[in-house]
CSV table of C-alpha atoms in Angstrom, one decimal:
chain,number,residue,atom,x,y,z
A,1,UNK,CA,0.0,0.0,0.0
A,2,UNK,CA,1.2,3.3,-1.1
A,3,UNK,CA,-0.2,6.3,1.5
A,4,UNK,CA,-1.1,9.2,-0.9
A,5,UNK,CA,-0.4,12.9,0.6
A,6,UNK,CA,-2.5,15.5,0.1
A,7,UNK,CA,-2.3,19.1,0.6
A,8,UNK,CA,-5.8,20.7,-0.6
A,9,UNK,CA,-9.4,19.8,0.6
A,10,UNK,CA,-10.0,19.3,-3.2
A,11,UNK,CA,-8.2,16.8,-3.2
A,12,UNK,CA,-9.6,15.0,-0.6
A,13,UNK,CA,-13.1,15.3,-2.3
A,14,UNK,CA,-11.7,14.2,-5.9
A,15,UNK,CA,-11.0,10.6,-4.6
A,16,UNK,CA,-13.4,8.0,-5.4
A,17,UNK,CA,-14.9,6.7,-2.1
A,18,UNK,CA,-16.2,2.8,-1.1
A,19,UNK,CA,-16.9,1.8,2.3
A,20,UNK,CA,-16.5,3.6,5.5
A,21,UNK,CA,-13.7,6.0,5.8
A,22,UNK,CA,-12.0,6.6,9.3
A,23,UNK,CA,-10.3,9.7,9.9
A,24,UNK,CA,-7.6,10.5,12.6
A,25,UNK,CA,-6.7,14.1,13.4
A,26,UNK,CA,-3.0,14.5,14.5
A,27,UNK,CA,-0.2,17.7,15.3
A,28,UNK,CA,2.0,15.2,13.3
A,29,UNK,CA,5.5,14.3,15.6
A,30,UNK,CA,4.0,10.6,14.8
A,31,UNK,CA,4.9,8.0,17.6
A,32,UNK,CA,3.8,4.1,18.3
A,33,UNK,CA,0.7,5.7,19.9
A,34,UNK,CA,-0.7,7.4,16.5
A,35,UNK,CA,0.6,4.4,14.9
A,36,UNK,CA,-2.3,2.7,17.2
A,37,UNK,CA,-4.8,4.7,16.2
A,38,UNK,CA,-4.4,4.3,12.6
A,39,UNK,CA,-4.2,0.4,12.9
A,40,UNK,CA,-7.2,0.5,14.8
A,41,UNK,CA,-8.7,3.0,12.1
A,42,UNK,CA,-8.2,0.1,9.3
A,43,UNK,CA,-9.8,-2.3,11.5
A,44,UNK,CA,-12.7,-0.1,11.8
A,45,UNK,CA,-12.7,0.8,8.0
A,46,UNK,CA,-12.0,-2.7,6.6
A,47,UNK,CA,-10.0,-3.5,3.2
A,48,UNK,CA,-13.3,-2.0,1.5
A,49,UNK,CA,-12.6,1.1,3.6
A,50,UNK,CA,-10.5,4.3,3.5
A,51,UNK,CA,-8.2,5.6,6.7
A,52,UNK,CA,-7.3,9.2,6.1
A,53,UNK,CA,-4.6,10.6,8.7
A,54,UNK,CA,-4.6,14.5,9.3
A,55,UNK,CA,-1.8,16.4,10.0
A,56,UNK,CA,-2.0,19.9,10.9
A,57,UNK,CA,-0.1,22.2,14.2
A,58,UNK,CA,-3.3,24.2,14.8
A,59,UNK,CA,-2.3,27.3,16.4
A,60,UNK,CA,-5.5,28.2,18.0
A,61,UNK,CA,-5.4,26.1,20.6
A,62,UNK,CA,-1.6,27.3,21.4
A,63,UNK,CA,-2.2,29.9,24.2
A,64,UNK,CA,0.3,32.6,24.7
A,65,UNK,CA,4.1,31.1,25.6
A,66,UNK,CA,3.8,28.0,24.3
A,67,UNK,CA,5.8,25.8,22.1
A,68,UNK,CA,3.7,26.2,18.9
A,69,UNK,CA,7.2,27.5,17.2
A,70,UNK,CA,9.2,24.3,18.4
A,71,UNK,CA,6.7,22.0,18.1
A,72,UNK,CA,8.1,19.3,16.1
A,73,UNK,CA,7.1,18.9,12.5
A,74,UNK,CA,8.0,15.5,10.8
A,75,UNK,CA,5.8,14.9,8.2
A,76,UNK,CA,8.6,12.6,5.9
A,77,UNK,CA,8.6,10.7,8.7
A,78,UNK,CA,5.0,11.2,9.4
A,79,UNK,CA,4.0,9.7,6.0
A,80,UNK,CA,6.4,6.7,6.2
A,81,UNK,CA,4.9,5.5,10.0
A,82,UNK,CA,1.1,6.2,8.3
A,83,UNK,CA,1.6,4.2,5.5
A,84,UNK,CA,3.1,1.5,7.8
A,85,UNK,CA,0.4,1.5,9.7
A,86,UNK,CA,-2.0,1.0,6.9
A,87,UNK,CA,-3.2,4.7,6.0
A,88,UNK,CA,-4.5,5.3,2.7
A,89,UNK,CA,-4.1,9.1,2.8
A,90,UNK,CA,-2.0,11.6,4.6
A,91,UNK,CA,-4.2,15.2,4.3
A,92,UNK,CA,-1.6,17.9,5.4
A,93,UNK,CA,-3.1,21.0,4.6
A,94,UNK,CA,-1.3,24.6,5.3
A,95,UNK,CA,-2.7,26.9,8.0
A,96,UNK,CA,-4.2,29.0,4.8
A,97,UNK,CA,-6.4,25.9,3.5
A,98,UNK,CA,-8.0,25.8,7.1
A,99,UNK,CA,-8.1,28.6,7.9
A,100,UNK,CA,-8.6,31.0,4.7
A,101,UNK,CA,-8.5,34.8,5.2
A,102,UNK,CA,-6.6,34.4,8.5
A,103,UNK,CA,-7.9,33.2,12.1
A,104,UNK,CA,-11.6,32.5,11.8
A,105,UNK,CA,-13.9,35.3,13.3
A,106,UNK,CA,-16.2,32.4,14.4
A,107,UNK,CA,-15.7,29.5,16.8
A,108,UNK,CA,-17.1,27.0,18.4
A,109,UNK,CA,-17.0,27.4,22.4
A,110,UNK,CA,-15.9,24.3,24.8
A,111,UNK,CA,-18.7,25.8,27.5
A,112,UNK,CA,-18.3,24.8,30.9
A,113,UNK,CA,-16.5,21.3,30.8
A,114,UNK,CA,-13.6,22.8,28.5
A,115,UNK,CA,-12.7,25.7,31.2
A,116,UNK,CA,-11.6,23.0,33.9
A,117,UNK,CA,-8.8,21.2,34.8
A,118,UNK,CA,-6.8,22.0,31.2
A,119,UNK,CA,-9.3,24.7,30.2
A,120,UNK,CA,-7.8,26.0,33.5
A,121,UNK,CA,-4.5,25.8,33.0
A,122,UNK,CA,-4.6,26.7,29.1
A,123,UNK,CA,-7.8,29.1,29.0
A,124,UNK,CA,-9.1,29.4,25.4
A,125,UNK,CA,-7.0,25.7,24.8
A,126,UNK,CA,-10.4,23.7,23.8
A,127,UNK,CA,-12.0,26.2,21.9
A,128,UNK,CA,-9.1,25.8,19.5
A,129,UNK,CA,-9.1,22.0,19.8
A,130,UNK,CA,-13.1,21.9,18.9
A,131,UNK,CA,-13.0,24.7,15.8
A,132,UNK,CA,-10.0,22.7,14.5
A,133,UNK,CA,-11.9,19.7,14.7
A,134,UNK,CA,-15.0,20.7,13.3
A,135,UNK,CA,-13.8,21.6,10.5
A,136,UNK,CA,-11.7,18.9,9.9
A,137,UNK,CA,-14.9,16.5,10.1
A,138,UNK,CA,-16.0,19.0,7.9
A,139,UNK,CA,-12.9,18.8,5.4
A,140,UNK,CA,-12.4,14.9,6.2
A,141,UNK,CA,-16.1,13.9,6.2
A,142,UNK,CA,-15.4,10.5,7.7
A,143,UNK,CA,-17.8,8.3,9.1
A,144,UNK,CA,-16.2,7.7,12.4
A,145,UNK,CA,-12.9,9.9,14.1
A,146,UNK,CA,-10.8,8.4,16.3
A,147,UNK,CA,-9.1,9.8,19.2
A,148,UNK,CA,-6.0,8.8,22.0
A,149,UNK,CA,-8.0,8.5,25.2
A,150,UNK,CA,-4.6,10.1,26.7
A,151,UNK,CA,-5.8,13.2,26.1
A,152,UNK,CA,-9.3,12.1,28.3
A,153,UNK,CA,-10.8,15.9,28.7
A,154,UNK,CA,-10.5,16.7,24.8
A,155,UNK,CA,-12.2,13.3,24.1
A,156,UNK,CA,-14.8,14.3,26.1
A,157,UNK,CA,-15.4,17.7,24.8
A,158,UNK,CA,-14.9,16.6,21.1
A,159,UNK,CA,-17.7,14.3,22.1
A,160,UNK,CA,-20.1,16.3,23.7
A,161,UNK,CA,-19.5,18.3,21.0
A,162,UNK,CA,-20.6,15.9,18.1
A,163,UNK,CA,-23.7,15.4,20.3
A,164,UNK,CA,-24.6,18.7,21.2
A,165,UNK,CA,-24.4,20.0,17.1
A,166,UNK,CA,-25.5,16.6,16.1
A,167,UNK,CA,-22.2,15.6,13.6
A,168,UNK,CA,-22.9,13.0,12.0
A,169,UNK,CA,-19.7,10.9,13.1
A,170,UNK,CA,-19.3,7.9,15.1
A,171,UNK,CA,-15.9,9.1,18.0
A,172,UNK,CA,-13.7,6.1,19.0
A,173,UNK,CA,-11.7,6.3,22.2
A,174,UNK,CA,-8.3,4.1,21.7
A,175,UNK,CA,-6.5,3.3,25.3
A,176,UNK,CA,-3.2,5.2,26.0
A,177,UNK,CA,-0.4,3.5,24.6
A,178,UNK,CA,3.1,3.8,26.9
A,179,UNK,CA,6.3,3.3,26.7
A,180,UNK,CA,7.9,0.2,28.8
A,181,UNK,CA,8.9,2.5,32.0
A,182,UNK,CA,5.1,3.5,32.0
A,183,UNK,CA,5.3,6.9,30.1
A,184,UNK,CA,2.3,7.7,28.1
A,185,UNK,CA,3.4,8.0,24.6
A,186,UNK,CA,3.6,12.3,23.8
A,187,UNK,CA,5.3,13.9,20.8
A,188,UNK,CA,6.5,16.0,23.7
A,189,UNK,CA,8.4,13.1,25.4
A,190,UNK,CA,11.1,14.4,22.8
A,191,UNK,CA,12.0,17.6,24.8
A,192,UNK,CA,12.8,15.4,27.9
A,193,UNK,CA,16.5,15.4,29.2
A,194,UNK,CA,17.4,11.8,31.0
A,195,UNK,CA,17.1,13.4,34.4
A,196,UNK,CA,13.7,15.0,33.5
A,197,UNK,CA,12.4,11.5,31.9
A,198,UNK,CA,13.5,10.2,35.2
A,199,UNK,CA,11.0,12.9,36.9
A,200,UNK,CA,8.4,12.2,34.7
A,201,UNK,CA,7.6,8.6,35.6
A,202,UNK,CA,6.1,10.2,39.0
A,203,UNK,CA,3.2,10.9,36.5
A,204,UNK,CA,2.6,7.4,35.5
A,205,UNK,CA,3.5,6.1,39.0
A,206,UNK,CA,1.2,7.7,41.0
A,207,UNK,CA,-1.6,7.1,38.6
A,208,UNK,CA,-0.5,3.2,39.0
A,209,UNK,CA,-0.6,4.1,43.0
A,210,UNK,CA,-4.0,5.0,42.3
A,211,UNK,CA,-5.0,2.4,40.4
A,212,UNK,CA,-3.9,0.2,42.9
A,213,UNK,CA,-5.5,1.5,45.8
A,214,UNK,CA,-8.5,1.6,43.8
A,215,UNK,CA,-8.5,-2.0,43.0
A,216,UNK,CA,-7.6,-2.9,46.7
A,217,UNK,CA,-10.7,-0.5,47.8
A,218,UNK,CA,-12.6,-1.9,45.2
A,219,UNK,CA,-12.0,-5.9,46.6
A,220,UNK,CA,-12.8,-4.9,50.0
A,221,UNK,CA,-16.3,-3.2,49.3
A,222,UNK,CA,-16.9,-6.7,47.2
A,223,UNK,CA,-16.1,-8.4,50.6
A,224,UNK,CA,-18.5,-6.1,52.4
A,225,UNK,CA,-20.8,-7.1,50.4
A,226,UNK,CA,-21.0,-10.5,51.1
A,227,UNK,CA,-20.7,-10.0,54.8
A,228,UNK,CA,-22.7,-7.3,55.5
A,229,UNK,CA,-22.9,-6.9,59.0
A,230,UNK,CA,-18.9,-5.9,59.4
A,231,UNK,CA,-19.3,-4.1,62.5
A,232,UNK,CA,-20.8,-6.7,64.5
A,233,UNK,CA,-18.6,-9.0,62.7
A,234,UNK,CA,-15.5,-7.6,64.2
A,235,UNK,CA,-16.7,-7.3,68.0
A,236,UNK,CA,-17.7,-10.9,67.8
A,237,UNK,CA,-14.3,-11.6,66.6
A,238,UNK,CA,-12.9,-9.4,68.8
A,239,UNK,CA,-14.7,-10.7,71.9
A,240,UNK,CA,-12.9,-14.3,70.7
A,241,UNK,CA,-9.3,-13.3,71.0
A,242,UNK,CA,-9.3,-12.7,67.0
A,243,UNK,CA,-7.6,-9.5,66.7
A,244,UNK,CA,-5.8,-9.9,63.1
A,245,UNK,CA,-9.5,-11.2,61.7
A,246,UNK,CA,-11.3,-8.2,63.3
A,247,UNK,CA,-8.7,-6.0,62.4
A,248,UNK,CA,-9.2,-7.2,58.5
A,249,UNK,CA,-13.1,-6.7,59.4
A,250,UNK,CA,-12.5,-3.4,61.0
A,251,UNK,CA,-10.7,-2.4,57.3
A,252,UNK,CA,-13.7,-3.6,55.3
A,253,UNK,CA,-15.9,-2.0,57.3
A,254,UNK,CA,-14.0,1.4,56.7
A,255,UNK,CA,-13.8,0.7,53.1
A,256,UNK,CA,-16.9,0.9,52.5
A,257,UNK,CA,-17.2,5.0,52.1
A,258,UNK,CA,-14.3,6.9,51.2
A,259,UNK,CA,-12.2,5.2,47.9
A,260,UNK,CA,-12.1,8.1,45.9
A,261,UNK,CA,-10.5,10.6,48.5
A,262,UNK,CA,-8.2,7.0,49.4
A,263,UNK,CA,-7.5,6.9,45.3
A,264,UNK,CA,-6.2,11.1,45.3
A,265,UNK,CA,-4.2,10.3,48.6
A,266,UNK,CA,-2.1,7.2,46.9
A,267,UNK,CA,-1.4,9.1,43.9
A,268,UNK,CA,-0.6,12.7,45.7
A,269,UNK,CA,2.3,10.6,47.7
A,270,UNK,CA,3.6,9.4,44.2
A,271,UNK,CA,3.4,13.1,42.9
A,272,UNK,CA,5.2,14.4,46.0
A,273,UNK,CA,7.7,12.4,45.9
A,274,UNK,CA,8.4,13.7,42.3
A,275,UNK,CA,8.8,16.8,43.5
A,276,UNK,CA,11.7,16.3,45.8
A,277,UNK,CA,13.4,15.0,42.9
A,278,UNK,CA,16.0,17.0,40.8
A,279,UNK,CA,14.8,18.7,38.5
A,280,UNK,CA,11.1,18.6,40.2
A,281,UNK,CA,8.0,17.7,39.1
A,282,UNK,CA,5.9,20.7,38.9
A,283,UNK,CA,2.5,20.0,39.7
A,284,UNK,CA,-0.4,21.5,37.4
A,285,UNK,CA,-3.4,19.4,39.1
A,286,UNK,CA,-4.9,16.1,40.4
A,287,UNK,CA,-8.0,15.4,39.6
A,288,UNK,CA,-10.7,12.6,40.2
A,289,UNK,CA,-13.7,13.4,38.0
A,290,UNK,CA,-16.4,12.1,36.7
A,291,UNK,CA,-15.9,11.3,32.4
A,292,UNK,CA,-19.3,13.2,31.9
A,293,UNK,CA,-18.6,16.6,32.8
A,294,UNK,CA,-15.1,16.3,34.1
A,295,UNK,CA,-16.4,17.9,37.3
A,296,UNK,CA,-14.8,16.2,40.6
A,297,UNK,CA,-16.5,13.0,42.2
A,298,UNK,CA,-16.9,12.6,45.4
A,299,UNK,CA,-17.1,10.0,48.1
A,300,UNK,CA,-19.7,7.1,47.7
A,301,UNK,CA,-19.5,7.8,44.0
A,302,UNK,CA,-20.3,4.9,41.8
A,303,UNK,CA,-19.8,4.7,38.4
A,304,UNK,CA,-16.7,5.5,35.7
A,305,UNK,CA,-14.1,8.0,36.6
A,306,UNK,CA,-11.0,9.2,35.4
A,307,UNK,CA,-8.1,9.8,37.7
A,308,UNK,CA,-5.8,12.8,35.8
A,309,UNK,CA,-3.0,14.7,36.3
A,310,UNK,CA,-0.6,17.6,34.7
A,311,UNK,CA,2.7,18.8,35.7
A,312,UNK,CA,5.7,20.6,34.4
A,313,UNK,CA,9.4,18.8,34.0
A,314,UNK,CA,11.6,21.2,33.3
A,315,UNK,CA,9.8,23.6,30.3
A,316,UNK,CA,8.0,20.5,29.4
A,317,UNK,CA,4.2,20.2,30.3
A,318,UNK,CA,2.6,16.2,30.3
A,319,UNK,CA,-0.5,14.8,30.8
A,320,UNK,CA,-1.6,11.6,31.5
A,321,UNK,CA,-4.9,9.5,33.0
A,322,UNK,CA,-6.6,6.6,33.9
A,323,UNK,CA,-10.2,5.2,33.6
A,324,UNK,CA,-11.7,3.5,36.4
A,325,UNK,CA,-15.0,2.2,38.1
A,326,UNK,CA,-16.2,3.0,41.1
A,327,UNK,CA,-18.8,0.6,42.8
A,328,UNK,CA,-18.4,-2.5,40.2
A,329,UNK,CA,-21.4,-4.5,40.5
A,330,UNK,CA,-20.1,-8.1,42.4
């Protein structure tokens, strides 16, 4: 297979179409974790198909200070890790094909969910992200987009989006891929010295800490569950000379309310102890939220959650998350 490049929107339209076609939207700097999505994207499309790859470095959703000069732009390489992965077209169009007559006038607005947590720390950030993409679906028309559930919070706002203005696109969420130390795959991962990759594992290992305590809370309220009455079964144990087994009963008991705020406290000692190291990890934020809204969840939440976090090495800024499920049904 020979992966075509394109440059023009016209061109895009003047191939002949059959099947589904499956579009994902890249900044280019194309790693083992794009390379995922595109595989997945023929899977999805089939051999009748069509999997179109985008790469464009958007500058609205570049806030002031950031790297939108150095971000890296590869596309040779780009086009030669596509067409491994089994992409029929790479569309890299110039900033004046999208955006014709300069920066458009007209946007469309990330509301509420796209001013926390990121919006926060990058205000005006989404609105970029979700003009860019709009028109891209626009450009692209695919039947279904594809996006790296790395970067959970534009996921969810390029999907509320497509519901809200009713696109008529299926979104595909593809799990983070990492490297073998646990790093989420970033085209930013580039910038890292050794001692600031070194840093930025805390990331990754206080998400696992999370993840961990999670699963631990998650065993015990399955326990609970089968032996209700924890309370009363400790005292009788107690009351027999069975301290460790009351003790154990005791922790179930406790369990019960409480694993989300347990969940932020395993992975804040992971985070802290990146920031003793040298050069520190910078924390942006630590969040627990719920997928919907990307609001925080509370205690006694049940349901799916995402555990994220940002922080600075050095000039770099990375993000990274993890799904999970509060309350599992036994």
């Amino acid at each position: 297979m020979t992966t075509t490049l394109l440059r023009t929107a016209d061109e895009l339209h003047a191939r002949t179409r059959t099947g589904r076609r499956a579009v994902v939207m890249t900044m280019g700097a194309l790693h083992e974790g794009h390379a995922t999505l595109i595989r997945t994207a023929r899977e999805i499309a089939g051999p009748e198909g069509e999997v179109v790859v985008t790469v464009f470095v958007n500058p609205l959703q570049f806030g002031q200070g950031e790297d939108l000069d150095r971000y890296p732009r590869t596309l040779d390489a780009d086009l030669k890790l596509a067409e491994l992965s089994g992409a029929d077209a790479v569309f890299a169009p110039s900033v004046d094909e999208v955006y014709p007559g300069g920066q458009p006038q007209v946007r469309i607005t990330a509301g509420p969910m796209g001013e926390r947590l990121e919006g926060a720390s990058r205000p005006g950030h989404f609105d970029g992200v979700l003009t860019v993409v709009a028109k891209l679906l626009h450009l692209t028309r695919p039947d279904v987009a594809l996006f790296g559930q790395k970067d959970a919070q534009q996921l969810a706002v390029i999907r509320r989006m497509v519901r809200d203005l009713n696109f008529g696109v299926e979104i595909v969420g593809v799990p983070t891929v990492r490297e073998d130390d646990g790093l989420a795959l970033s085209s930013r991962n580039r910038y890292l010295s050794p001692q600031e990759r070194r840093t930025a594992l805390a990331l990754s290992r206080a998400l696992f800490a999370g993840r961990d305590r999670h699963a631990a809370q998650e065993a015990l309220r399955a326990r609970a569950r089968e032996v209700p009455a924890t309370h009363a079964r400790a005292e009788a144990l107690s009351a027999i000379g069975e301290s460790r087994a009351a003790a154990d009963t005791h922790a179930v008991a406790k369990a019960l309310p409480g694993a989300p705020s347990a969940v932020r406290a395993a992975a804040r000692l992971a985070l802290d102890e990146g920031a003793r190291l040298s050069p520190p990890l910078e924390l942006d934020y630590l969040a627990l939220v719920d997928p919907s809204d990307f609001t925080e969840i509370e205690d006694g939440f049940t349901g799916e959650a995402v555990l994220a976090v940002a922080a600075r090495v050095g000039t770099t800024r990375l993000i990274d998350n993890l799904p999970l499920t509060f309350g599992a049904a036994s």
